[in-house]
């Protein structure tokens, strides 16, 4: 409050609405910004917010008054594919064997699924690391650091992994189960191909 603040930018602003109370409680605390800094411009940015979420952000962060700008969300460098899930082991293995020197993310539905998939992929010779909220925080941090700095690494994770991840050369995202909704799907696959180079997805349903 004693600093000459000129602008406040809130990234991943959908957390204010969707996950603030449970997953990112700090975001709920941002509601005081408008009262604390009444003359400072505030920008809230998110790549994935449906109309209801945007309304909630405006209500919570801007007291219902904000200029709203929505742009396109097409990512033409990402190829989307989906397949009926018959044997996830065979399907995921076949997908990954075609991309032997690439880093990517494999999303699984639960902590148990993550451990199962990561163990299976490791047995198949892939450099696969698990990541979920049930793990020790230090182990999660080590796995995230390896994913960000080594290549190739496959992160097998629940949706607990990804917030703030900006690794430019993620070449693929695989979903072993259906995402919770279309916004979650878009956000999760959007972590691929941020360097603008081609990236691929596979969703098993």
Coordinates of C-alpha atoms in Angstrom, one line a residue, residues 10-195:
X10 CA -4.3 -10.8 -12.1
X11 CA -3.3 -13.9 -14.2
X12 CA -5.3 -17.2 -14.2
X13 CA -8.2 -15.1 -13.2
X14 CA -10.7 -18.0 -13.6
X15 CA -9.3 -19.2 -10.2
X16 CA -11.3 -16.3 -8.6
X17 CA -14.5 -18.0 -9.6
X18 CA -13.8 -21.7 -10.2
X19 CA -11.2 -22.8 -7.7
X20 CA -10.5 -19.8 -5.4
X21 CA -12.0 -21.1 -2.2
X22 CA -10.7 -24.7 -2.4
X23 CA -7.7 -24.8 -4.7
X24 CA -6.3 -21.3 -4.7
X25 CA -7.6 -19.5 -1.6
X26 CA -5.3 -16.5 -2.3
X27 CA -7.4 -15.6 -5.3
X28 CA -10.4 -15.0 -3.1
X29 CA -8.4 -12.5 -1.1
X30 CA -7.9 -10.4 -4.2
X31 CA -11.4 -9.1 -3.9
X32 CA -10.0 -6.4 -1.6
X33 CA -7.9 -4.9 -4.4
X34 CA -10.5 -2.5 -5.7
X35 CA -11.1 -1.0 -2.2
X36 CA -7.4 -1.0 -1.3
X37 CA -6.3 0.6 -4.6
X38 CA -9.3 2.6 -5.8
X39 CA -7.3 4.6 -8.4
X40 CA -5.2 1.8 -9.8
X41 CA -6.2 0.1 -13.0
X42 CA -6.8 -3.7 -12.5
X43 CA -6.6 -6.2 -15.4
X44 CA -7.8 -9.8 -15.0
X45 CA -6.6 -12.3 -17.6
X46 CA -7.5 -15.8 -18.4
X47 CA -7.4 -18.1 -21.4
X48 CA -10.4 -20.2 -20.4
X49 CA -13.5 -18.6 -18.9
X50 CA -17.0 -19.2 -20.0
X51 CA -19.7 -16.5 -19.7
X52 CA -20.7 -17.5 -16.1
X53 CA -17.1 -17.5 -15.0
X54 CA -16.4 -14.1 -16.6
X55 CA -19.5 -12.7 -14.9
X56 CA -18.3 -14.0 -11.5
X57 CA -14.8 -12.4 -12.0
X58 CA -16.4 -9.1 -12.9
X59 CA -18.6 -9.3 -9.8
X60 CA -15.9 -10.3 -7.4
X61 CA -12.9 -8.3 -8.6
X62 CA -14.5 -5.3 -10.2
X63 CA -17.8 -4.8 -8.2
X64 CA -19.7 -5.6 -11.3
X65 CA -18.1 -2.8 -13.4
X66 CA -15.5 -3.7 -16.0
X67 CA -14.6 -3.4 -19.6
X68 CA -14.7 -7.0 -20.9
X69 CA -12.6 -8.1 -23.9
X70 CA -12.9 -11.6 -25.3
X71 CA -10.7 -12.7 -28.1
X72 CA -10.5 -15.9 -30.2
X73 CA -9.1 -19.1 -28.7
X74 CA -8.1 -21.1 -31.8
X75 CA -4.7 -22.7 -31.5
X76 CA -4.1 -23.9 -35.1
X77 CA -0.7 -25.5 -34.3
X78 CA -2.5 -28.1 -32.0
X79 CA -4.0 -31.1 -33.6
X80 CA -6.9 -32.6 -31.8
X81 CA -7.8 -36.3 -31.8
X82 CA -10.2 -38.5 -29.8
X83 CA -10.8 -42.2 -29.6
X84 CA -13.0 -44.6 -27.8
X85 CA -11.1 -46.1 -24.9
X86 CA -10.6 -49.8 -25.5
X87 CA -7.2 -50.5 -23.8
X88 CA -5.6 -47.3 -22.4
X89 CA -2.3 -49.2 -22.0
X90 CA -2.1 -50.1 -25.7
X91 CA -3.5 -46.8 -26.9
X92 CA -1.3 -44.5 -24.8
X93 CA 1.8 -46.7 -25.5
X94 CA 1.2 -46.6 -29.2
X95 CA 0.7 -42.8 -29.1
X96 CA 3.9 -42.2 -27.1
X97 CA 6.1 -44.6 -29.1
X98 CA 5.5 -42.4 -32.1
X99 CA 6.9 -39.4 -30.1
X100 CA 10.1 -40.9 -28.5
X101 CA 12.0 -37.7 -28.0
X102 CA 9.2 -35.4 -26.9
X103 CA 8.0 -34.1 -23.6
X104 CA 4.3 -34.1 -22.8
X105 CA 1.5 -34.4 -20.2
X106 CA -0.7 -37.4 -19.6
X107 CA -3.8 -36.4 -17.6
X108 CA -5.5 -39.1 -15.5
X109 CA -8.7 -38.9 -13.5
X110 CA -7.6 -39.6 -10.0
X111 CA -4.5 -40.0 -7.8
X112 CA -4.8 -43.8 -8.1
X113 CA -5.0 -43.6 -11.9
X114 CA -1.9 -41.3 -12.0
X115 CA 0.2 -43.7 -10.0
X116 CA -1.1 -46.6 -12.1
X117 CA -0.4 -44.9 -15.4
X118 CA 3.0 -43.5 -14.3
X119 CA 4.1 -47.0 -13.1
X120 CA 3.0 -48.7 -16.2
X121 CA 4.8 -46.1 -18.5
X122 CA 8.0 -46.4 -16.5
X123 CA 7.9 -50.2 -16.9
X124 CA 7.6 -49.6 -20.7
X125 CA 10.8 -47.6 -20.7
X126 CA 9.3 -44.1 -20.7
X127 CA 10.7 -41.3 -18.5
X128 CA 7.4 -40.8 -16.7
X129 CA 6.8 -39.0 -13.4
X130 CA 3.6 -38.9 -11.3
X131 CA 2.2 -35.6 -10.0
X132 CA -0.9 -35.3 -7.8
X133 CA -2.0 -33.6 -4.6
X134 CA -1.6 -36.7 -2.5
X135 CA 2.2 -36.6 -3.0
X136 CA 4.7 -35.0 -0.7
X137 CA 5.2 -31.3 -1.6
X138 CA 8.9 -31.7 -2.0
X139 CA 8.5 -34.7 -4.3
X140 CA 5.9 -32.7 -6.4
X141 CA 8.4 -29.8 -6.6
X142 CA 11.2 -32.1 -7.7
X143 CA 9.1 -33.7 -10.4
X144 CA 7.9 -30.4 -11.7
X145 CA 11.5 -29.1 -11.8
X146 CA 12.6 -32.2 -13.8
X147 CA 9.7 -31.7 -16.2
X148 CA 10.7 -28.1 -16.8
X149 CA 14.4 -28.7 -17.2
X150 CA 14.9 -32.2 -18.6
X151 CA 13.8 -33.6 -22.0
X152 CA 12.1 -35.8 -22.8
X153 CA 9.9 -36.1 -19.7
X154 CA 6.3 -37.3 -19.5
X155 CA 4.3 -35.9 -16.6
X156 CA 1.4 -38.1 -15.6
X157 CA -0.9 -35.9 -13.5
X158 CA -4.3 -35.0 -12.2
X159 CA -5.5 -31.5 -13.0
X160 CA -3.5 -30.4 -9.9
X161 CA -0.6 -30.0 -12.4
X162 CA -0.6 -27.3 -14.9
X163 CA -1.4 -24.0 -13.2
X164 CA 1.3 -21.6 -14.1
X165 CA 3.2 -24.2 -16.2
X166 CA 4.8 -22.4 -19.1
X167 CA 7.1 -25.0 -20.7
X168 CA 7.2 -23.9 -24.4
X169 CA 8.1 -27.3 -25.9
X170 CA 5.3 -29.5 -24.6
X171 CA 4.6 -31.5 -27.7
X172 CA 1.5 -33.5 -26.6
X173 CA -1.3 -33.8 -24.1
X174 CA -3.1 -37.1 -23.5
X175 CA -6.3 -37.5 -21.6
X176 CA -6.9 -41.1 -20.4
X177 CA -10.4 -40.0 -19.3
X178 CA -12.9 -37.3 -20.3
X179 CA -12.1 -33.9 -18.8
X180 CA -14.7 -32.4 -16.5
X181 CA -16.0 -29.9 -19.2
X182 CA -15.0 -28.2 -22.4
X183 CA -13.3 -25.3 -20.7
X184 CA -11.1 -27.7 -18.6
X185 CA -10.2 -29.6 -21.8
X186 CA -9.3 -26.4 -23.6
X187 CA -7.2 -25.2 -20.7
X188 CA -5.4 -28.5 -20.3
X189 CA -4.5 -29.0 -24.0
X190 CA -3.5 -25.3 -24.2
X191 CA -0.4 -26.2 -22.3
X192 CA 1.0 -27.8 -25.4
X193 CA 2.8 -26.1 -28.3
X194 CA 3.3 -22.7 -26.7
X195 CA 6.4 -22.2 -28.8

